[in-house]
Tab-separated table of C-alpha atoms and ligand atoms in Angstrom:
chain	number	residue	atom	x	y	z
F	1	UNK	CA	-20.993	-6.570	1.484
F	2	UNK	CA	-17.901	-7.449	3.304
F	3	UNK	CA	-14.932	-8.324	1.790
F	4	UNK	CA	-12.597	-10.704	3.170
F	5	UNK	CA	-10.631	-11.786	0.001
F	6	UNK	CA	-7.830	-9.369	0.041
F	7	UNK	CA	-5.634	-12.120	-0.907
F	8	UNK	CA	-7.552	-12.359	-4.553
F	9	UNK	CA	-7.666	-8.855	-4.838
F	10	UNK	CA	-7.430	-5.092	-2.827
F	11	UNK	CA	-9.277	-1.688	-2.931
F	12	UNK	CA	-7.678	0.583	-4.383
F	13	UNK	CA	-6.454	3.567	-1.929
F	14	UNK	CA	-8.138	6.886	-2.603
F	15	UNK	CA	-5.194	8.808	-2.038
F	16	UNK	CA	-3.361	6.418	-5.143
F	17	UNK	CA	-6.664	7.006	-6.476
F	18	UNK	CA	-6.198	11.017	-7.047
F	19	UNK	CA	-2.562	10.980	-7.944
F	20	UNK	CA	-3.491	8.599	-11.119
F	21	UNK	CA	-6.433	10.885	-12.726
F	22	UNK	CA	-4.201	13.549	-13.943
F	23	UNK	CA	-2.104	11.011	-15.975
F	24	UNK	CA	-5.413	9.784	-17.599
F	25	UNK	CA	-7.135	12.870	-18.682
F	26	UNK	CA	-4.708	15.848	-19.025
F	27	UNK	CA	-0.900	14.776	-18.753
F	28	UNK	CA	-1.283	12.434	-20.962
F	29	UNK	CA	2.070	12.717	-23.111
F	30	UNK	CA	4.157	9.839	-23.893
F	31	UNK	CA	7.133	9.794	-21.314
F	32	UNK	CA	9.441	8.191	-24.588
F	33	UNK	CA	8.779	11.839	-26.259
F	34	UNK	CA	11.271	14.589	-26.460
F	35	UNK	CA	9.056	17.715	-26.284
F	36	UNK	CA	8.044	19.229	-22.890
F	37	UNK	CA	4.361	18.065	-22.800
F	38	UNK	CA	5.651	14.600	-22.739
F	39	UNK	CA	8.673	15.759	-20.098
F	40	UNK	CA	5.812	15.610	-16.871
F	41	UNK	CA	5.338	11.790	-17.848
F	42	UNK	CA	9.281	11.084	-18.142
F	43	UNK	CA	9.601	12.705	-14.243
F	44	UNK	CA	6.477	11.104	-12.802
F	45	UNK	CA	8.186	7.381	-13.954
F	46	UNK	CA	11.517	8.824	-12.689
F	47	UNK	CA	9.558	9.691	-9.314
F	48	UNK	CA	7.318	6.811	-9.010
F	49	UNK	CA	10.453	4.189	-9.440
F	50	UNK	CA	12.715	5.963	-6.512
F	51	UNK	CA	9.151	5.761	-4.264
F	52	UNK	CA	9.182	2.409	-5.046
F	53	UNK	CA	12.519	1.203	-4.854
F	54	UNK	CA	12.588	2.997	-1.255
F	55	UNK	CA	9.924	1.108	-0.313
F	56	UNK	CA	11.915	-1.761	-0.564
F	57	UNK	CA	15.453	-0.815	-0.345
F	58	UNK	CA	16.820	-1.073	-3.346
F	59	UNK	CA	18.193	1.165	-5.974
F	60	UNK	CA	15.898	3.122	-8.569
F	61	UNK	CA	17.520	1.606	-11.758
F	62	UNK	CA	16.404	-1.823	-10.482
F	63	UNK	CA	12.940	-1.606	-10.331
F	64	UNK	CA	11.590	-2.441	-13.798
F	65	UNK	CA	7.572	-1.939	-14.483
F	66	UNK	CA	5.574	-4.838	-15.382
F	67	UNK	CA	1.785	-5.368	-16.178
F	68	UNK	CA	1.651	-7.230	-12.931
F	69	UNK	CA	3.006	-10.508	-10.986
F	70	UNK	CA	2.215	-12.914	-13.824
F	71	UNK	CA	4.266	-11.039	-16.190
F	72	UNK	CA	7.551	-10.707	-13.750
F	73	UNK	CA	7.461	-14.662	-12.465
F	74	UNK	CA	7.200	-15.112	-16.299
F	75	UNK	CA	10.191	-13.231	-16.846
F	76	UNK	CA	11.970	-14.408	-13.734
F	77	UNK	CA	11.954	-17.863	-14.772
F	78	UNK	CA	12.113	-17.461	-18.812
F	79	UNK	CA	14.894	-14.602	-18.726
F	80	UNK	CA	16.855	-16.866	-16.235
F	81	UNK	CA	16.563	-19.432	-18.633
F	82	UNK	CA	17.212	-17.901	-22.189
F	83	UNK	CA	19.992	-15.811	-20.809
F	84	UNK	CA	23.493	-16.949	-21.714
F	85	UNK	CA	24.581	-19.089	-19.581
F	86	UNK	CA	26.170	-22.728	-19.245
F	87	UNK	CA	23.757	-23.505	-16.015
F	88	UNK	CA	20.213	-24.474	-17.736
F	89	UNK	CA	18.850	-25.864	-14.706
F	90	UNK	CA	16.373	-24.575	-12.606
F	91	UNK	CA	14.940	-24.909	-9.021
F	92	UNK	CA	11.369	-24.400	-7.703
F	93	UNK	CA	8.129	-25.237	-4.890
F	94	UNK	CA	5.689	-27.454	-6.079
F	95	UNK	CA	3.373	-25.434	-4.518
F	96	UNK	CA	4.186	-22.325	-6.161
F	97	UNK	CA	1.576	-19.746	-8.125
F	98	UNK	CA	1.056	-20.926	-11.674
F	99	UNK	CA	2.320	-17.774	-12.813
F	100	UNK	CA	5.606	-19.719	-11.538
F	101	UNK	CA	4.582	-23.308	-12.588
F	102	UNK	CA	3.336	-22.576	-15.602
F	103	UNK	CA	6.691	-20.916	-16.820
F	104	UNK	CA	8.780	-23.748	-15.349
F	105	UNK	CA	6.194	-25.944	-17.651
F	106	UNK	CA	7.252	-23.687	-20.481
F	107	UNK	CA	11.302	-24.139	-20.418
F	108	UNK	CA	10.404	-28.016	-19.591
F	109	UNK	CA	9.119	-28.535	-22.703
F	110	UNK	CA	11.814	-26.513	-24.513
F	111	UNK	CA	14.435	-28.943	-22.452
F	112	UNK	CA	15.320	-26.951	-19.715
F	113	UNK	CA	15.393	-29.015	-16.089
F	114	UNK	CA	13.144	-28.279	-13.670
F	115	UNK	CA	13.190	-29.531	-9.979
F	116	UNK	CA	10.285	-28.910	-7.598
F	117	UNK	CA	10.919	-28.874	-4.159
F	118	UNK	CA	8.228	-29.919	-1.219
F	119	UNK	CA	7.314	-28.222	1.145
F	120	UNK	CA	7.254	-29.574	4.849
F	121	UNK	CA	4.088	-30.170	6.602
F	122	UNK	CA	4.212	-27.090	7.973
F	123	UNK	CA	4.159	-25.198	4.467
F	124	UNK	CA	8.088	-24.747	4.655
F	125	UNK	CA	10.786	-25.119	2.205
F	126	UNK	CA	13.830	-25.882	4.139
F	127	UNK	CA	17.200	-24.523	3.151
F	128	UNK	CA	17.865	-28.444	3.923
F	129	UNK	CA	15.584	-29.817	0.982
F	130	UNK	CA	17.589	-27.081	-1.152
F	131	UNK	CA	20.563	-28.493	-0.191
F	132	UNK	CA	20.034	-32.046	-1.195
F	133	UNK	CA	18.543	-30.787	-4.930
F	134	UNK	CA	20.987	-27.859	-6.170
F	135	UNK	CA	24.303	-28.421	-7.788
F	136	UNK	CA	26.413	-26.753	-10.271
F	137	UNK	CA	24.121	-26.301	-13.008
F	138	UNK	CA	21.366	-24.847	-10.999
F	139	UNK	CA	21.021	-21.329	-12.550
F	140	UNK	CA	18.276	-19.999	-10.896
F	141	UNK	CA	15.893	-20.714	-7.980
F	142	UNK	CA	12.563	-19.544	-7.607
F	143	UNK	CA	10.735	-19.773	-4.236
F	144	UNK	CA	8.024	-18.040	-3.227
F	145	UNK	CA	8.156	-15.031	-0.442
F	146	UNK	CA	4.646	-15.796	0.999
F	147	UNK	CA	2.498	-18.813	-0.139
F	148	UNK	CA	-1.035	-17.275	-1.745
F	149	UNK	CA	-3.360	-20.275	-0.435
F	150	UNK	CA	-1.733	-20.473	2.830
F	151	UNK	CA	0.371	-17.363	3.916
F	152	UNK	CA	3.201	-19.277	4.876
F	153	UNK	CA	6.202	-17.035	4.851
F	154	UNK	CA	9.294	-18.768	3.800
F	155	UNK	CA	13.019	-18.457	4.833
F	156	UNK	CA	14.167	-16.432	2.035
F	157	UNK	CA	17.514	-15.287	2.975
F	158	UNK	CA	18.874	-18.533	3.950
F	159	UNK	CA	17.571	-20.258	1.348
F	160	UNK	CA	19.198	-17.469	-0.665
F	161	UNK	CA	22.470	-18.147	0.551
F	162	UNK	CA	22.111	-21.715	-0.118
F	163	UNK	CA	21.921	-20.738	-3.859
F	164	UNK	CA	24.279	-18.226	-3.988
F	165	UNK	CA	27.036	-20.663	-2.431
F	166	UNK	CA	26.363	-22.776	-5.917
F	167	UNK	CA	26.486	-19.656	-7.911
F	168	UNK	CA	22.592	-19.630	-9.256
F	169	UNK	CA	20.179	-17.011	-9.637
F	170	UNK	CA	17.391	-16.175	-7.021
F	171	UNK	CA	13.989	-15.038	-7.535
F	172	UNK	CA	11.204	-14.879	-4.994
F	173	UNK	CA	7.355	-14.067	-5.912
F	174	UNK	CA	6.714	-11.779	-3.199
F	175	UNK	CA	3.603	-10.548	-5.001
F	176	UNK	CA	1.328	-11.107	-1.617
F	177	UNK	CA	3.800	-10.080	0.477
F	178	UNK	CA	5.156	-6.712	-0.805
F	179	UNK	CA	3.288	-3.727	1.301
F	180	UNK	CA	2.084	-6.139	3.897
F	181	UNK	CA	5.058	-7.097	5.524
F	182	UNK	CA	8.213	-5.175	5.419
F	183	UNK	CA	10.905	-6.209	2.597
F	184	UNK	CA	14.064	-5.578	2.505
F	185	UNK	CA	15.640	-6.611	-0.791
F	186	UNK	CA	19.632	-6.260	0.542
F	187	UNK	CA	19.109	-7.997	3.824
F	188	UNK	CA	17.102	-11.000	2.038
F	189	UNK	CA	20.028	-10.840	-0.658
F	190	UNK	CA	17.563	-12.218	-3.750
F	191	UNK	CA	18.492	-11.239	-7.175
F	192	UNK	CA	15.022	-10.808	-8.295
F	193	UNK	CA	11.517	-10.136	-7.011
F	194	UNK	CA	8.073	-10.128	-8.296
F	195	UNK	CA	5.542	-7.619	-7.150
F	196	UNK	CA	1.900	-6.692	-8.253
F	197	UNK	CA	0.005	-3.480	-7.200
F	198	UNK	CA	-3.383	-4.584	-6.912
F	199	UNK	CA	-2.366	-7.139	-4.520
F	200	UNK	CA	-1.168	-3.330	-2.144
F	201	UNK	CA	-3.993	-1.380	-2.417
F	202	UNK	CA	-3.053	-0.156	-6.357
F	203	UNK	CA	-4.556	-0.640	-9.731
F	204	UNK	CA	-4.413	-3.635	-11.513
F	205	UNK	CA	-2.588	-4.776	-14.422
F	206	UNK	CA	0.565	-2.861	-13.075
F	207	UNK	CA	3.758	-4.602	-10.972
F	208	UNK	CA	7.034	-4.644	-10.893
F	209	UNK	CA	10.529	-6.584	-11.494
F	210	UNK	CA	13.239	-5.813	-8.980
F	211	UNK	CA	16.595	-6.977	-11.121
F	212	UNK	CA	19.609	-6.505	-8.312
F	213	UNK	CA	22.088	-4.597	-10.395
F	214	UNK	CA	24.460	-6.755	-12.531
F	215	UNK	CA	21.980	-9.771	-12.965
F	216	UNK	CA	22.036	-11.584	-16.356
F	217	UNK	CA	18.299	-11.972	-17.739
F	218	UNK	CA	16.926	-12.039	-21.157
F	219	UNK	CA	14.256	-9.554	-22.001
F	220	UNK	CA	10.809	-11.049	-21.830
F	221	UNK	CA	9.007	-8.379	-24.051
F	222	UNK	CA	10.573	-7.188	-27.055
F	223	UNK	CA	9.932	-4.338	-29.005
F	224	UNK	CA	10.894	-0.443	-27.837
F	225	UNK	CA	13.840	1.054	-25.884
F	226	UNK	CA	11.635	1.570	-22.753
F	227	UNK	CA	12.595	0.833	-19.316
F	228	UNK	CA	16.088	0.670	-20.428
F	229	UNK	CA	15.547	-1.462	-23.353
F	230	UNK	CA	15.286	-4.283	-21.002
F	231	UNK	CA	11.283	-4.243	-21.363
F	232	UNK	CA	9.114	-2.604	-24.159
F	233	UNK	CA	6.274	-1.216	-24.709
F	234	UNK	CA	4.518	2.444	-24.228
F	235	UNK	CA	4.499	3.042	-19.951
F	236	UNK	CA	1.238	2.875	-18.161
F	237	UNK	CA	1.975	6.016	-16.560
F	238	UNK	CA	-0.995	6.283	-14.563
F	239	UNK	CA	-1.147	3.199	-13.081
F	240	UNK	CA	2.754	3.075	-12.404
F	241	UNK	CA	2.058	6.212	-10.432
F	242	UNK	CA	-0.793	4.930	-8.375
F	243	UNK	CA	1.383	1.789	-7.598
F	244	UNK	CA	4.051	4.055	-6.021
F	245	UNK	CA	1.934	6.083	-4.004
F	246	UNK	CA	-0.166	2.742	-3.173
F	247	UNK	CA	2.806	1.228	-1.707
F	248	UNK	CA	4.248	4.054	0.244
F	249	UNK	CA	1.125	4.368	2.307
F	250	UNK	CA	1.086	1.037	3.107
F	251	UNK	CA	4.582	0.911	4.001
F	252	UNK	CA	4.107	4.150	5.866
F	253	UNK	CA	1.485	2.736	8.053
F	254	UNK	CA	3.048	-0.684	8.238
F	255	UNK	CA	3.128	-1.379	11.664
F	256	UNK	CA	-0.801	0.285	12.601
F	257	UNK	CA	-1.923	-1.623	9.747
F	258	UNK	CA	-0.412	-5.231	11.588
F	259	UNK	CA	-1.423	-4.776	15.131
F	260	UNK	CA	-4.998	-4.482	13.702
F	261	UNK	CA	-5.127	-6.634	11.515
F	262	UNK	CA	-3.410	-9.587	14.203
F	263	UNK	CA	-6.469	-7.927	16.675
F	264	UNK	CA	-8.660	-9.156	14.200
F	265	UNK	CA	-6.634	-12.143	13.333
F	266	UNK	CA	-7.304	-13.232	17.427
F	267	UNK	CA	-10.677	-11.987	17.456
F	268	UNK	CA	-12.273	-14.741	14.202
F	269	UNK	CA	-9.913	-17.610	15.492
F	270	UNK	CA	-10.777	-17.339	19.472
F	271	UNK	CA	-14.570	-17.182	18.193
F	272	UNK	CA	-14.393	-20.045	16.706
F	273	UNK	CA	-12.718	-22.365	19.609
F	274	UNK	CA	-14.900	-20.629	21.671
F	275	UNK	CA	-18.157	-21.743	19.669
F	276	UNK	CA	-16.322	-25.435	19.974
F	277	UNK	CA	-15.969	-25.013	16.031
F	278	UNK	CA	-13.085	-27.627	15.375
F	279	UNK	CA	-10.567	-26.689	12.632
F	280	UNK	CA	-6.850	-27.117	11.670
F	281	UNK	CA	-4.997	-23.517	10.614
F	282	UNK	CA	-3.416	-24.711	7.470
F	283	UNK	CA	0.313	-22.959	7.420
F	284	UNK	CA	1.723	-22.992	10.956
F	285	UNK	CA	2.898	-20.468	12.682
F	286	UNK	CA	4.889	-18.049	10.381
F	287	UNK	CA	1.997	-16.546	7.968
F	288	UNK	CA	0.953	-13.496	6.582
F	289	UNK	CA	-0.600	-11.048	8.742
F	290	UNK	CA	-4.366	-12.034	7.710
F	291	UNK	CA	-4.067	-14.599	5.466
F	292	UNK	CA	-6.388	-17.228	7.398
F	293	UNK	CA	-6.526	-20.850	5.631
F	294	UNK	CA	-8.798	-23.103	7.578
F	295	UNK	CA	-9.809	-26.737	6.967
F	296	UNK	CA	-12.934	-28.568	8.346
F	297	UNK	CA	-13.054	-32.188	8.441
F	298	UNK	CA	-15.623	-33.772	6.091
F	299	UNK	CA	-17.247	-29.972	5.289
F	300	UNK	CA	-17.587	-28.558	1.386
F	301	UNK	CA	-15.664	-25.314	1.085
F	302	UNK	CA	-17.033	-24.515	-2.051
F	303	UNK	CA	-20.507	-24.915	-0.718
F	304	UNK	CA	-19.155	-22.645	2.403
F	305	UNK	CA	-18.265	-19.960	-0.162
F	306	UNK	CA	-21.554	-19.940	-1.779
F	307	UNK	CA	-23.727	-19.706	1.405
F	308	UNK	CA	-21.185	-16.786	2.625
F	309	UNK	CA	-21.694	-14.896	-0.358
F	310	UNK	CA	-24.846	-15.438	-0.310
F	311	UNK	CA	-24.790	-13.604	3.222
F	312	UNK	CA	-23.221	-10.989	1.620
F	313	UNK	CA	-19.643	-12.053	2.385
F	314	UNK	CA	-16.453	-12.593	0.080
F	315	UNK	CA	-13.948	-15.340	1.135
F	316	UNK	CA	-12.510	-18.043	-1.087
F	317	UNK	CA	-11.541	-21.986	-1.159
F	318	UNK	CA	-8.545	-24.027	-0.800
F	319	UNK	CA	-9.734	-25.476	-3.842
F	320	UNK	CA	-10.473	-24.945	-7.294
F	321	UNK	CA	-13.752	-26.457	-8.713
F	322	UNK	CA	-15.720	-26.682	-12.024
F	323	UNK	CA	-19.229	-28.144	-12.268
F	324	UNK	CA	-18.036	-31.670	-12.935
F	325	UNK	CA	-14.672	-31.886	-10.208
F	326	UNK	CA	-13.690	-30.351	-7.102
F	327	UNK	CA	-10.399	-31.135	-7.541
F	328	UNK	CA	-7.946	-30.456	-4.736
F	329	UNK	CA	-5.512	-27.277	-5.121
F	330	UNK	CA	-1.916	-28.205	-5.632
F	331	UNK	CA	-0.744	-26.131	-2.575
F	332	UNK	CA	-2.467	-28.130	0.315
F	333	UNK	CA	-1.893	-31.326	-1.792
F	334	UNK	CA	1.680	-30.195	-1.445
F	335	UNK	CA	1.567	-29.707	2.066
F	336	UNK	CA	0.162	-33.184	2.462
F	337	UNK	CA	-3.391	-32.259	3.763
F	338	UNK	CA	-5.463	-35.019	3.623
F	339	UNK	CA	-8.501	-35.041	1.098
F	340	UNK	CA	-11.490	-34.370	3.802
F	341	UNK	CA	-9.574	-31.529	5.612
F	342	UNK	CA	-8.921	-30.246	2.056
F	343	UNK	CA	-12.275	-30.534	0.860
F	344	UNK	CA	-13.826	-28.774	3.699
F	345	UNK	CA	-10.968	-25.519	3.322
F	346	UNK	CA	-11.511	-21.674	2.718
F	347	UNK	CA	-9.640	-19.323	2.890
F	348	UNK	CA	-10.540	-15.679	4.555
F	349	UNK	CA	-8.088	-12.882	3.918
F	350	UNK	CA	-8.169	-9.920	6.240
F	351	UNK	CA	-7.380	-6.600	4.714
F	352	UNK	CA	-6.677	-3.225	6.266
F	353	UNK	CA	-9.957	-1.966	5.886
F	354	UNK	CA	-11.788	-5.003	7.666
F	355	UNK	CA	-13.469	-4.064	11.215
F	356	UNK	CA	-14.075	-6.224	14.252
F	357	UNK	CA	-17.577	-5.860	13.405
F	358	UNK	CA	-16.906	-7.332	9.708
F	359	UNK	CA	-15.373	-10.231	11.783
F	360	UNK	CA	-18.054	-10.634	13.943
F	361	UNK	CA	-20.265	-11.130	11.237
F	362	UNK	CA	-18.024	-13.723	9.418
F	363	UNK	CA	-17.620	-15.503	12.134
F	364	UNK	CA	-21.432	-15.766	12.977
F	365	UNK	CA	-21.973	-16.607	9.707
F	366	UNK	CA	-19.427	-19.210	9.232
F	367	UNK	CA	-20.642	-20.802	12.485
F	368	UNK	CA	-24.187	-20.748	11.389
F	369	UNK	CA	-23.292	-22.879	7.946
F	370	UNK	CA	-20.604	-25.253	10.050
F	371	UNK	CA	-23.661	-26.227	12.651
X	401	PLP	N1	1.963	-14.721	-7.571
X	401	PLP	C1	1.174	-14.839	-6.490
X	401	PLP	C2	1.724	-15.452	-5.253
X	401	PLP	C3	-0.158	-14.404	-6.527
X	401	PLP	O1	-0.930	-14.538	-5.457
X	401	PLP	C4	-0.643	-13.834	-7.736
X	401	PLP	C5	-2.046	-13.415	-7.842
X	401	PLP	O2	-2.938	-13.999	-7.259
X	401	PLP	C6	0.237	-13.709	-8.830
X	401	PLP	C7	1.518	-14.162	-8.708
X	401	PLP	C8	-0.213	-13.082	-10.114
X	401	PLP	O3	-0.271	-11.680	-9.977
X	401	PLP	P1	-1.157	-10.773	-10.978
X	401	PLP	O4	-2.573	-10.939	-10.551
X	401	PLP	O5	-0.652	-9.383	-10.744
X	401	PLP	O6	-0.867	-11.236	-12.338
């Protein structure tokens, strides 16, 4: 099997791997407990938080586990909106994840405005487009870090700044970008980000909030006094801890992991031109290292998919089907992508265990079904 769908998903690192089982089988106190047995649990959470607020410059205190990216762009954009505030409006892509969407749906329907923004052609949200949408009762805007279909990475900061200057909020799901490229919370200046392990080489069902310190949000789970009483419910101690050490190796190795990964990057697109395979790279030129979205005209990506996997290989589609419709995914409908390129798109998503080799045989494979 090879797997090229790291977008969807990632294997778990071995070394994350080892530092979980102790918090399954024998440590397996609850870290809310006063009495020593449960003390091991309190310090590992303590430990696991500065990792992983290193990781991404910020402070310990403002990392806040969740059970994943869903659950933090759910209480990005909910929290933003129940908390007390005049400013009810709020600010977003249209081609966001529907962990985003959905939520914006959500506080719609409770009578809460929502704006969506478009992207450009090139799978860009201008600090422009901003501009022309926000005014004073914008209280929070939520744009993406790196787009999951298409890898564009956005212009955070600036569009940041734009935000600030009206006073709002600003969250970015940075879920597929967090351990892949470098983040730096302070220097992008956002208020909030989403993050989920699984997407970083940790378990699933475990992410994180980062709430910059003196941000007004509503809890989104009620119940217990954990994590500060800002969101309850017993820590998954296990998986928190392979998240931390997940991330730190990935940050660690950072910059081996990129120049492979943009060899390999090189290696599937020059095969292709060089096989006279004609395709359009959906995302221009600022994506995620890996993240390869390709369209070809008047092909069947979900029929691509199928014959790959029946080859043995893992990729995905632009697209999301069911037996009755293909319909085309909101993300390259957003980017304007017209509806044979967008039929005929699949995405392949590079990960840091992928080989040339792997890449040879995608390629081959992909050229075979294409001809
Ligand atoms: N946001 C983005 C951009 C994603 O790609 C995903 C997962 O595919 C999510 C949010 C949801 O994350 P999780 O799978 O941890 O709930």
């Amino acid at each position: 099997m090879i797997y090229a769908d790291n977008a969807a998903t990632t294997q778990l690192n071995k070394t994350a791997f080892e530092a979980m089982t102790p918090w399954l089988i024998d440590e397996y106190g609850n870290a809310s407990q006063p009495y020593s047995f449960s003390r091991k649990s309190k310090k590992a959470l303590i430990e696991a938080r500065a990792i992983i607020a290193e990781c991404i410059n910020a402070q310990p205190e403002e990392i806040i586990f969740t059970s994943g990216g869903t659950e933090s762009d759910n209480w990005a954009i909910k929290g933003s909106a129940f908390a007390d505030s005049n400013k009810r409006a709020t600010i977003t892509s249209a081609f966001e994840h529907h962990a985003v969407l959905h939520s914006c749906a959500v506080i719609e329907r409770l009578g809460y405005p929502v704006t969506y923004l478009m992207p450009a052609v090139t799978g860009i949200i201008t600090p422009e487009s901003l501009s022309n949408k926000i005014c004073d009762s914008t209280r929070l805007v939520s744009i993406m870090l790196a787009n999951n279909e298409i890898g564009t990475i956005q212009p955070i900061k600036e569009l940041c700044e734009v935000a600030h200057s009206y006073g709002a909020l600003f969250h970015t799901d940075a879920v597929q970008a967090v351990g892949h490229i470098k983040i730096d919370v302070r220097e992008l200046g956002v208020d909030m980000l989403s993050a989920s392990a699984h997407k970083f080489n940790g378990p699933k069902g475990v992410g994180f909030l980062y709430i910059r310190k003196g941000t007004e949000i509503a809890p989104y789970i009620d119940g217990g006094a954990q994590e500060n009483s800002r969101r309850a419910g017993t820590e998954n101690v296990a998986s928190i801890v392979g998240m931390a050490v997940a991330l730190k190796e990935n940050c660690d190795c950072l910059d081996d992991h990129l120049t492979s990964i943009y060899m390999l990057e090189h290696q599937l697109l020059s095969m292709l031109s060089d096989a006279h395979i004609s395709y359009i790279r959906n995302g221009g030129d600022k994506t995620l290292p890996g993240l390869i979205s390709l369209s070809f005209a008047g092909a069947d990506g979900e029929a691509i998919l199928h014959r790959m996997d029946l080859a043995g290989i893992c990729i995905s589609t632009g697209s999301a089907c069911n037996s009755e419709s293909t319909e085309i995914s909101h993300v390259l409908k957003a980017i304007g992508l017209d509806e044979k390129h967008a039929k005929g798109t699949i995405r392949i998503s590079l990960g840091k265990n992928n080989t040339a080799d792997d890449v040879d045989a995608i390629v081959a494979t992909l050229i075979k079904i294409l001809k």
